[in-house]
mmCIF file of C-alpha atoms in Angstrom:
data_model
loop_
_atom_site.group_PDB
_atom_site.id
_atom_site.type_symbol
_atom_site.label_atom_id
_atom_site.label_comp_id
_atom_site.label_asym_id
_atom_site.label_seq_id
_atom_site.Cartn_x
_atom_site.Cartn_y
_atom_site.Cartn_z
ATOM 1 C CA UNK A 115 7.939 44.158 -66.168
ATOM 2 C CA UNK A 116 5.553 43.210 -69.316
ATOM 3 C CA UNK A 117 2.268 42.277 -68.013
ATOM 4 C CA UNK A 118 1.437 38.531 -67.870
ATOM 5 C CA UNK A 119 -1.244 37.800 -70.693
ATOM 6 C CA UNK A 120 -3.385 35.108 -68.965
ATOM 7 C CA UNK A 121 -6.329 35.896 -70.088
ATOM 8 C CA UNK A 122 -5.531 35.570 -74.341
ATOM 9 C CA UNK A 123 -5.699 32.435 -75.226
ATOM 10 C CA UNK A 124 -3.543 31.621 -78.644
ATOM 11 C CA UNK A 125 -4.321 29.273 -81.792
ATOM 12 C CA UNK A 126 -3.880 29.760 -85.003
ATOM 13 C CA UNK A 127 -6.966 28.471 -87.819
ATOM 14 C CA UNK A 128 -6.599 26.663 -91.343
ATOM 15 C CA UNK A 129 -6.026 29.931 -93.094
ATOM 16 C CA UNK A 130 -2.628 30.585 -91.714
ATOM 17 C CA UNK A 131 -2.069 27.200 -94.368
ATOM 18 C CA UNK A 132 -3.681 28.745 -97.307
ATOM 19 C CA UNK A 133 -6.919 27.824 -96.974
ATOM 20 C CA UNK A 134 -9.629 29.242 -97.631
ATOM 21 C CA UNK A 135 -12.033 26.809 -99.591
ATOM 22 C CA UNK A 136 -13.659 23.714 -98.690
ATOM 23 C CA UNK A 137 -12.002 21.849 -101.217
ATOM 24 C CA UNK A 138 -8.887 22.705 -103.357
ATOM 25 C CA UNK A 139 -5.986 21.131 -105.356
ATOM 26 C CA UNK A 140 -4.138 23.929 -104.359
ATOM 27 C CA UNK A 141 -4.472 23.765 -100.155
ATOM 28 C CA UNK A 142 -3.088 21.036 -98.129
ATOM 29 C CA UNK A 143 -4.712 18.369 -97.173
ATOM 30 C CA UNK A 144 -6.265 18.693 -93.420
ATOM 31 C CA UNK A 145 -4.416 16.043 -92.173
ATOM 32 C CA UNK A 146 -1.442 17.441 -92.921
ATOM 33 C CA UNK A 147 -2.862 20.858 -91.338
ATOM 34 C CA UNK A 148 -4.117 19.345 -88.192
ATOM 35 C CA UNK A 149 -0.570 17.533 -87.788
ATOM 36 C CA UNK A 150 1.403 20.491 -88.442
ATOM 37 C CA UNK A 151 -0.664 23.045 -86.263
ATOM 38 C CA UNK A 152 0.112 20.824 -83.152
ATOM 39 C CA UNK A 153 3.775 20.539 -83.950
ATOM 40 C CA UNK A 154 3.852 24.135 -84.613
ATOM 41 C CA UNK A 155 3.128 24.594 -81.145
ATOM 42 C CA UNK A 156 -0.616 25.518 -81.025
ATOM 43 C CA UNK A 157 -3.269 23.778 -78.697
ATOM 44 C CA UNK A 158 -6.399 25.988 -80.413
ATOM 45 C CA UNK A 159 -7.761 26.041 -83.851
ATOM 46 C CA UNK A 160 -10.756 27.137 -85.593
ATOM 47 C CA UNK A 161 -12.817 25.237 -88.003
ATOM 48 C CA UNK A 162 -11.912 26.947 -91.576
ATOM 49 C CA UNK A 163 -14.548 26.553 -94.531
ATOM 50 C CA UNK A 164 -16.927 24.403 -93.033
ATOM 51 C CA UNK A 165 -16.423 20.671 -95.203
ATOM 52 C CA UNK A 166 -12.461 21.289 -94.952
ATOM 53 C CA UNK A 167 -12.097 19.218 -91.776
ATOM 54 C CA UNK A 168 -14.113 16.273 -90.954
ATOM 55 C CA UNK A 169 -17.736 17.074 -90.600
ATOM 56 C CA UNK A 170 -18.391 14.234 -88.679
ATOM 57 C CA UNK A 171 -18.587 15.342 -84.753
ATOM 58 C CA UNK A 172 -17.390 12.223 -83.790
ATOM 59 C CA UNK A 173 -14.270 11.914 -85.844
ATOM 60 C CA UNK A 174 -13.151 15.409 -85.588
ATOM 61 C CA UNK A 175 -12.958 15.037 -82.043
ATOM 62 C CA UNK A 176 -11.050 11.869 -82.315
ATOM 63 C CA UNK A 177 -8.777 13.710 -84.805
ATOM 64 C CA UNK A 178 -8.130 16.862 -83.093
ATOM 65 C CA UNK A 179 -8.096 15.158 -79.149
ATOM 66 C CA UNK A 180 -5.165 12.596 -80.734
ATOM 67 C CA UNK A 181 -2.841 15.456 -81.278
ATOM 68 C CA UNK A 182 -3.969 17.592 -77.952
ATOM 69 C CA UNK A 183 -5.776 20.449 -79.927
ATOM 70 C CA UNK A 184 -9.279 22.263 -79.047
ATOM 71 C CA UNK A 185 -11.715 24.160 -81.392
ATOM 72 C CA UNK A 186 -12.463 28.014 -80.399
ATOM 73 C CA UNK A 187 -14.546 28.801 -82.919
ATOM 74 C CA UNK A 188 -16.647 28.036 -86.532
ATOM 75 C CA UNK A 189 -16.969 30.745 -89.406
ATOM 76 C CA UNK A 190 -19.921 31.467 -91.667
ATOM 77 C CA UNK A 191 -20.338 34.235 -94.476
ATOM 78 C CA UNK A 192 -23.592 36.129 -94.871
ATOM 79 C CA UNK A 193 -25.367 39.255 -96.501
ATOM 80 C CA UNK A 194 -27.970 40.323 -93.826
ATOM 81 C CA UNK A 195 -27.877 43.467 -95.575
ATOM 82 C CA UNK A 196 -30.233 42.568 -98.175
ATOM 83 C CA UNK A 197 -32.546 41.721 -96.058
ATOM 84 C CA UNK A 198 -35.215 39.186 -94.648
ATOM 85 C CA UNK A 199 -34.722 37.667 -98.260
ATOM 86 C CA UNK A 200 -31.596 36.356 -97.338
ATOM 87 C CA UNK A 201 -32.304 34.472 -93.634
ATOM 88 C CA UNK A 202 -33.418 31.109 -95.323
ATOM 89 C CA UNK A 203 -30.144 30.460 -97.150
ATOM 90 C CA UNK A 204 -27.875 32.188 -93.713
ATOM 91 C CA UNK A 205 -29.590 29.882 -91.672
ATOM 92 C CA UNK A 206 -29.285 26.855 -93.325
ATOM 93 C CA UNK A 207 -25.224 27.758 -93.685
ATOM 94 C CA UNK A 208 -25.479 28.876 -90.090
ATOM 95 C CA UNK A 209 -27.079 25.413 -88.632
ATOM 96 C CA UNK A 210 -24.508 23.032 -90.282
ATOM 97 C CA UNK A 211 -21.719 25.096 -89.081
ATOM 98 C CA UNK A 212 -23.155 26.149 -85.298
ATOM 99 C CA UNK A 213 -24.030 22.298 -85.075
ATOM 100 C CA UNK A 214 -20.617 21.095 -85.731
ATOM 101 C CA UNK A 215 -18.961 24.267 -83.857
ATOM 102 C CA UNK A 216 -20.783 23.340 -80.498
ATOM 103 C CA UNK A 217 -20.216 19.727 -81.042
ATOM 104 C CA UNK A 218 -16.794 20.661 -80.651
ATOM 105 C CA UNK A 219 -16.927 22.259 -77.597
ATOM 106 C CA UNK A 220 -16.743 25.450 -78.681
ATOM 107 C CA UNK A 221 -18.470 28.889 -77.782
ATOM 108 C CA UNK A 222 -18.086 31.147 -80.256
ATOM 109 C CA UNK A 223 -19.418 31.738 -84.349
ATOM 110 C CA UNK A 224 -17.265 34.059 -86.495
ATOM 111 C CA UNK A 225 -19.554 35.573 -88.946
ATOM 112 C CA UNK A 226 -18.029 38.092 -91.951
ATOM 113 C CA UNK A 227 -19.902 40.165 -93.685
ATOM 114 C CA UNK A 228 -20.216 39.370 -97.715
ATOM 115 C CA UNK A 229 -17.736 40.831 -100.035
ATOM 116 C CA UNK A 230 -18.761 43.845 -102.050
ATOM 117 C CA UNK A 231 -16.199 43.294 -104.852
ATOM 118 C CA UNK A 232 -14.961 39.742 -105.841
ATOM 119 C CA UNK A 233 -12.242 38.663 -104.463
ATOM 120 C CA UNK A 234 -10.493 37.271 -107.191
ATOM 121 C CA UNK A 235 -11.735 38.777 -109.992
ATOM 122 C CA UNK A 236 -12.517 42.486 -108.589
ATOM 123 C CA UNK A 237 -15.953 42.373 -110.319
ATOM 124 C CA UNK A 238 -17.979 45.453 -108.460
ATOM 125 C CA UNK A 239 -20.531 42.890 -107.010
ATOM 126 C CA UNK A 240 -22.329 45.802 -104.822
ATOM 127 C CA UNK A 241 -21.931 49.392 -104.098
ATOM 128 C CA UNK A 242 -19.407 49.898 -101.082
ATOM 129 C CA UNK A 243 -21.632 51.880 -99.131
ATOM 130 C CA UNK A 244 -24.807 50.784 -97.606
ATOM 131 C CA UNK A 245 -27.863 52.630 -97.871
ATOM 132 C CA UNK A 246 -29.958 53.296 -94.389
ATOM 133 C CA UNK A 247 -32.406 50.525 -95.434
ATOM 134 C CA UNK A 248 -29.448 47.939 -95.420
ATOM 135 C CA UNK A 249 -27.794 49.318 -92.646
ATOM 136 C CA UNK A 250 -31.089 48.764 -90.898
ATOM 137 C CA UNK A 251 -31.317 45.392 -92.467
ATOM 138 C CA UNK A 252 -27.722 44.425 -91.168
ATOM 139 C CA UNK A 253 -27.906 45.519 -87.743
ATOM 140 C CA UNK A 254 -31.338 44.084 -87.250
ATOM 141 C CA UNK A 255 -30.259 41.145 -89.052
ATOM 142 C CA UNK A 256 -27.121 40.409 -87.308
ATOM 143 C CA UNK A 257 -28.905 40.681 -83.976
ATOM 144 C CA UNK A 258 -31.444 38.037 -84.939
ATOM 145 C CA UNK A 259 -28.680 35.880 -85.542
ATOM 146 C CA UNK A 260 -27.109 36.368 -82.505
ATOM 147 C CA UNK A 261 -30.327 35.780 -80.482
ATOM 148 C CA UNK A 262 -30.871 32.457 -82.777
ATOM 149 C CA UNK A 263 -27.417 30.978 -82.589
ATOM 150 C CA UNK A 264 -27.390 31.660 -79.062
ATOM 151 C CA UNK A 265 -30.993 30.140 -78.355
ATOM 152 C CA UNK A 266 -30.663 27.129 -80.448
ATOM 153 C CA UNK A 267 -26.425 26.757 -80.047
ATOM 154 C CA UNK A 268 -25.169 28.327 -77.366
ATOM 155 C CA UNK A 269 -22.717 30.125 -79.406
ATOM 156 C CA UNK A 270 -21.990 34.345 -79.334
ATOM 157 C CA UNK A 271 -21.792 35.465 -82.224
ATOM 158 C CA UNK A 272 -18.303 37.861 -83.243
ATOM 159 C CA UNK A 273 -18.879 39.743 -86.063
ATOM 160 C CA UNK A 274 -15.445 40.339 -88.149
ATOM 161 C CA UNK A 275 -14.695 43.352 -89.753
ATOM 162 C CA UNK A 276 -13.221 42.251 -93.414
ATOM 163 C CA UNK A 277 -11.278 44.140 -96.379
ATOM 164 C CA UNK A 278 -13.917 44.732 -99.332
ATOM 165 C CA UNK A 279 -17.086 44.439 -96.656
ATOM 166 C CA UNK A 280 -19.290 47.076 -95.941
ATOM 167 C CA UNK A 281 -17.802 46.539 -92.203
ATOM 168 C CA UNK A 282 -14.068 47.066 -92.667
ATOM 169 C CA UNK A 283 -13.507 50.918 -91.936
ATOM 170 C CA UNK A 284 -13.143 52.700 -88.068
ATOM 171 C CA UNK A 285 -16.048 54.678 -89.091
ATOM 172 C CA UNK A 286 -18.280 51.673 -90.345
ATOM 173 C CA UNK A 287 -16.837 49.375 -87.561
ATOM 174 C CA UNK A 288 -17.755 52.118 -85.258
ATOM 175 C CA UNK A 289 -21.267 52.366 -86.884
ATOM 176 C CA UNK A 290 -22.221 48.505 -86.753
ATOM 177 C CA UNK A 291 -21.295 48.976 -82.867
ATOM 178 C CA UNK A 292 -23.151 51.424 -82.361
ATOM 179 C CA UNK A 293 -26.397 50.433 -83.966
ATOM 180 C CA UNK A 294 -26.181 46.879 -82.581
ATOM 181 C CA UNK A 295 -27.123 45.714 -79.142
ATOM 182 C CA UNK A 296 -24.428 44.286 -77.215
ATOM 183 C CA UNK A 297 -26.375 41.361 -75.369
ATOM 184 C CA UNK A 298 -26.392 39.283 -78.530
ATOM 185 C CA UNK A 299 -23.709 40.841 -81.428
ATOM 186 C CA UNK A 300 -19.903 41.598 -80.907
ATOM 187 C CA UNK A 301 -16.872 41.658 -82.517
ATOM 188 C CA UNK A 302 -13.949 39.245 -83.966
ATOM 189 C CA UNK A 303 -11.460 41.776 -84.224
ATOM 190 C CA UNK A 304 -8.780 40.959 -86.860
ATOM 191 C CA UNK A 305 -5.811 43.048 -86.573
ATOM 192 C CA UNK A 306 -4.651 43.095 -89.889
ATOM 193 C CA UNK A 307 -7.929 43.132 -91.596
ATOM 194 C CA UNK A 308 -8.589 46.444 -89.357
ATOM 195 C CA UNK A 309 -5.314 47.766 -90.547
ATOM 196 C CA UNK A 310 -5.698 47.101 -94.021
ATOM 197 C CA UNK A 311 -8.853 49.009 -93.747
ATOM 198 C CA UNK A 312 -6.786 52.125 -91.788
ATOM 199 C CA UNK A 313 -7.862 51.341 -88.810
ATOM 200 C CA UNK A 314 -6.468 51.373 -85.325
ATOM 201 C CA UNK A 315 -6.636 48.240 -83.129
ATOM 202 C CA UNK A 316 -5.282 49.324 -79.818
ATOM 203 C CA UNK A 317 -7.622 52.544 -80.111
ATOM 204 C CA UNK A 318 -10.837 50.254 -80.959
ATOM 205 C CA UNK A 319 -9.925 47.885 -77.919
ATOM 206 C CA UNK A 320 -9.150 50.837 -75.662
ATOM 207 C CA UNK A 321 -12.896 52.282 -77.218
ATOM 208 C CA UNK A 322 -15.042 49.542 -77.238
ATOM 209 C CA UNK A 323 -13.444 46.924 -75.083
ATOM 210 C CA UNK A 324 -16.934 45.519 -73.771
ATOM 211 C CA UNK A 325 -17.685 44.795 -77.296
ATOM 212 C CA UNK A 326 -14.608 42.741 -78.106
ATOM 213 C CA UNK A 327 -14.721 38.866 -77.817
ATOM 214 C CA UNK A 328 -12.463 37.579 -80.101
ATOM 215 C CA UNK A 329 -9.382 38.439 -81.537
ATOM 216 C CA UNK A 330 -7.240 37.418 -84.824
ATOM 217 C CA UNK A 331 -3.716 37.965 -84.891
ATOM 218 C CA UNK A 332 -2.725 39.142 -88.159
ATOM 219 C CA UNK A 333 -0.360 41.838 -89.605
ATOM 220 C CA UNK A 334 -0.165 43.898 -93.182
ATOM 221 C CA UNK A 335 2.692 44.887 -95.075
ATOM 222 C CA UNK A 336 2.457 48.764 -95.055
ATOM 223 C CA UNK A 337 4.417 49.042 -98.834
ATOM 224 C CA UNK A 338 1.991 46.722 -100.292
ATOM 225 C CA UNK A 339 -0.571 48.268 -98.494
ATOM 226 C CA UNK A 340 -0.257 51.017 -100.150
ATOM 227 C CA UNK A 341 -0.071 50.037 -103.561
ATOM 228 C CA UNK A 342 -2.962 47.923 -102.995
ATOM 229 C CA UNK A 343 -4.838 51.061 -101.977
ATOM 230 C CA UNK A 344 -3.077 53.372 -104.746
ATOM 231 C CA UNK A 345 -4.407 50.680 -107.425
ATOM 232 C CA UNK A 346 -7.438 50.085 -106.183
ATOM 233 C CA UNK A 347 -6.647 46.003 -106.083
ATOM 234 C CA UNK A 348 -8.618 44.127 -104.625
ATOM 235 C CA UNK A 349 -8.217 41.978 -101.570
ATOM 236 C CA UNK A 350 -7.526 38.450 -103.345
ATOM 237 C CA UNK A 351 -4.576 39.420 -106.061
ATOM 238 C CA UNK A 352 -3.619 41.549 -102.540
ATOM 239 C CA UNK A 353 -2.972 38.491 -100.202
ATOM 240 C CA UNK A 354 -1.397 37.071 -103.375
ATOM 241 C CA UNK A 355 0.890 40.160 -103.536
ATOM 242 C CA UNK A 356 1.722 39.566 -99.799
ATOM 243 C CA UNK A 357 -0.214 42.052 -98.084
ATOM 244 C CA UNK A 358 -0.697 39.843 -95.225
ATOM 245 C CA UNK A 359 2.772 39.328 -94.011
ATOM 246 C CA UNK A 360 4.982 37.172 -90.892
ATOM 247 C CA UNK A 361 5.287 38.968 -87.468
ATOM 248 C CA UNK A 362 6.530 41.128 -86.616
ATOM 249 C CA UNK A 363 7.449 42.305 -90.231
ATOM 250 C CA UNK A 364 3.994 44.820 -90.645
ATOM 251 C CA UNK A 365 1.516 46.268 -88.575
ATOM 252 C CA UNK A 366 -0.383 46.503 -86.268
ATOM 253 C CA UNK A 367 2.484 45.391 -83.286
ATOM 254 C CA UNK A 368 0.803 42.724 -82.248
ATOM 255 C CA UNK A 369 2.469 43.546 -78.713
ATOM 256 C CA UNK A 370 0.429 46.547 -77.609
ATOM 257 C CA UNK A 371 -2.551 44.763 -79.252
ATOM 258 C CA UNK A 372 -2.783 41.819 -76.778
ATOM 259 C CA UNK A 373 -1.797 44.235 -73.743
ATOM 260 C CA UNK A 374 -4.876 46.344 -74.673
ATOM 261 C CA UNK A 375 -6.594 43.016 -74.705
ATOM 262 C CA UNK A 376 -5.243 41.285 -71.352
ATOM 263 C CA UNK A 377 -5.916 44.766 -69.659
ATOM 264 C CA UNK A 378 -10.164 44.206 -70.560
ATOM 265 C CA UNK A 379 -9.863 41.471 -68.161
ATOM 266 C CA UNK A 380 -11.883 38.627 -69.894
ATOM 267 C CA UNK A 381 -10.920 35.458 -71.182
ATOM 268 C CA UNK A 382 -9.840 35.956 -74.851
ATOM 269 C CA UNK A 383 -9.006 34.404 -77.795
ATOM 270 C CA UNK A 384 -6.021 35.635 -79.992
ATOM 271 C CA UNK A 385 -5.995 33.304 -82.929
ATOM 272 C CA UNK A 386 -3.484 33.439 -85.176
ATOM 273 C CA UNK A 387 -4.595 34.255 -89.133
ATOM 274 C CA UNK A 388 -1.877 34.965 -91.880
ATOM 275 C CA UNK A 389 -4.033 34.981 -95.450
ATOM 276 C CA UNK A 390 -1.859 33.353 -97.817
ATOM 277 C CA UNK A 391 -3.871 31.504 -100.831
ATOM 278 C CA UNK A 392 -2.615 29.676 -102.390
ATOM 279 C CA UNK A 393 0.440 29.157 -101.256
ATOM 280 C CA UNK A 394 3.377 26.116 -101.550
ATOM 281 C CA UNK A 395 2.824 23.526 -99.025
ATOM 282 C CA UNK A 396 6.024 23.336 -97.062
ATOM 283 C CA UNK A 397 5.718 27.364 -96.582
ATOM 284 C CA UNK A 398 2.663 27.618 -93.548
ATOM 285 C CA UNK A 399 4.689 25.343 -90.752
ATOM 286 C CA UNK A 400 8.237 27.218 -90.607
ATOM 287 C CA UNK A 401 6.212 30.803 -90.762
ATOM 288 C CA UNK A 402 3.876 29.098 -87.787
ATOM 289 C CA UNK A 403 6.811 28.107 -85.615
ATOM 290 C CA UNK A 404 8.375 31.084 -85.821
ATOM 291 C CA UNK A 405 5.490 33.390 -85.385
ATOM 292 C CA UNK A 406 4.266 31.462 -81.713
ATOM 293 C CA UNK A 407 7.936 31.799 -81.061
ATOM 294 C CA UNK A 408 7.577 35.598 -81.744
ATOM 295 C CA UNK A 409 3.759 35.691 -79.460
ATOM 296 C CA UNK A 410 5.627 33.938 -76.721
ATOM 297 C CA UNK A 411 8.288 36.783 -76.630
ATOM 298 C CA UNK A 412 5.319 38.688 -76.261
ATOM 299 C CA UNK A 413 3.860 36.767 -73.690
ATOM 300 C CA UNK A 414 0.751 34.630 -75.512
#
């Protein structure tokens, strides 16, 4: 018999409807977002770029309780790497966002690394590899902010490993854990974004399962994977190739993945993430239904 998952708890987040700015003629409207994630199925979302949804604690909690969904988590981008130069402007990202996120209820701040290489136009923004200075800078950094957001929010910190970060590979993922104390830092582990990057999700889980408080459900296409690595493209024409593709067409299976999970024994949450900017507007709610039709199969 396939064991009950009881402990994941599933959503799904604004990018699985293409968006991933703020603002954009090109995304749909939140309304439209927050209406179709509840008929999709889902009772959990995450914030998206923060000034998408409603800023306003107050009427994002009237929006979200009138159509029965929660908020698991808020996201923030920073470059810790380059060191104490860079707290002043992470902060004052971090405080709007951690504000609003434990306004919500929530307990947890996704924080992603900054890209190395743009992500649209694949301008070489930084070397991919950090030196031991900014690995020193990003470890000590990202422990700071886990100490602070905690302290002033209430909120862990999960760190997510991200395609075209200096945190994407098993052996940098592996490095970051290492070098980081889990009190105060751990990790949002996207599935896809792991496998993009060659990793192996159930192995990381089965590795570091203390250090895993978060999950996103997401899955690559493995023949546009490897173009995209052949060609060197980088990870925005990618997700506009289709690199990020509907389960349970690519990998990881997402099936072993949340068994690994359910077997840690904590209270997790498996939020569904399917990178597709831009993208038409009536394409996000069939691929939703269908894909929490797919994680109940699974048993999410």
């Amino acid at each position: 018999m396939a064991l009950a998952l009881d402990r994941i708890r599933v959503g799904s987040a604004p990018d699985s409807w293409g968006v991933w700015f703020p603002d954009d003629p090109q995304q749909v409207p939140w309304v439209r977002f927050l209406d179709e994630v509840a008929e999709a199925g889902y009772s959990w979302i995450e914030l998206g770029p923060y000034g998408y949804l409603p800023t306003d604690p107050a009427r994002l909690t009237d929006e979200v309780t009138k159509r029965n969904l929660k908020v698991s988590a808020g996201t923030i981008f920073c470059g810790l790497h380059r060191g104490p130069s860079e707290w002043e402007s992470t902060w004052e990202q971090v405080s709007n966002v951690a504000a609003l996120t434990q306004a919500m209820n929530a307990e947890h701040l996704v924080v992603i690394p900054s890209f190395w290489r743009d992500d649209k136009t694949a301008e070489i923004l930084e070397a991919p590899e950090l030196t031991t200075e900014q690995w020193r800078n990003l470890t000590t950094g990202m422990e700071r902010l886990g100490r602070e957001v905690k302290d002033k929010y209430g909120l862990d910190i999960v760190v997510h490993p991200h395609a075209d970060t200096h945190i994407d590979t098993e052996e940098h993922v592996e490095q970051f854990l290492d070098s980081t104390d889990s009190d105060v830092v751990n990790l949002c582990l996207d599935t896809g974004h792991y496998a993009y990057c060659g990793g192996d999700s159930v192995k990381l889980i089965e590795t570091y399962g203390e250090r895993i408080g978060y999950l996103h459900l997401k899955q690559v296409d493995p023949d546009i994977l490897a173009d995209v690595v052949k060609n060197e493209i980088p990870f925005g024409p990618a997700v506009q190739r289709g690199v990020m593709c509907e389960p349970p067409a690519g990998v990881p299976e997402l099936g072993p993945v949340l068994t690994a999970a359910q077997k840690l024994g904590v209270d997790l949450f498996a939020i569904v993430e399917q990178d597709m900017y831009p993208c038409e507007p009536d394409k996000p709610l069939p691929i939703a239904v269908r894909t929490r039709k797919f994680l109940r199969s699974c048993g999410a």
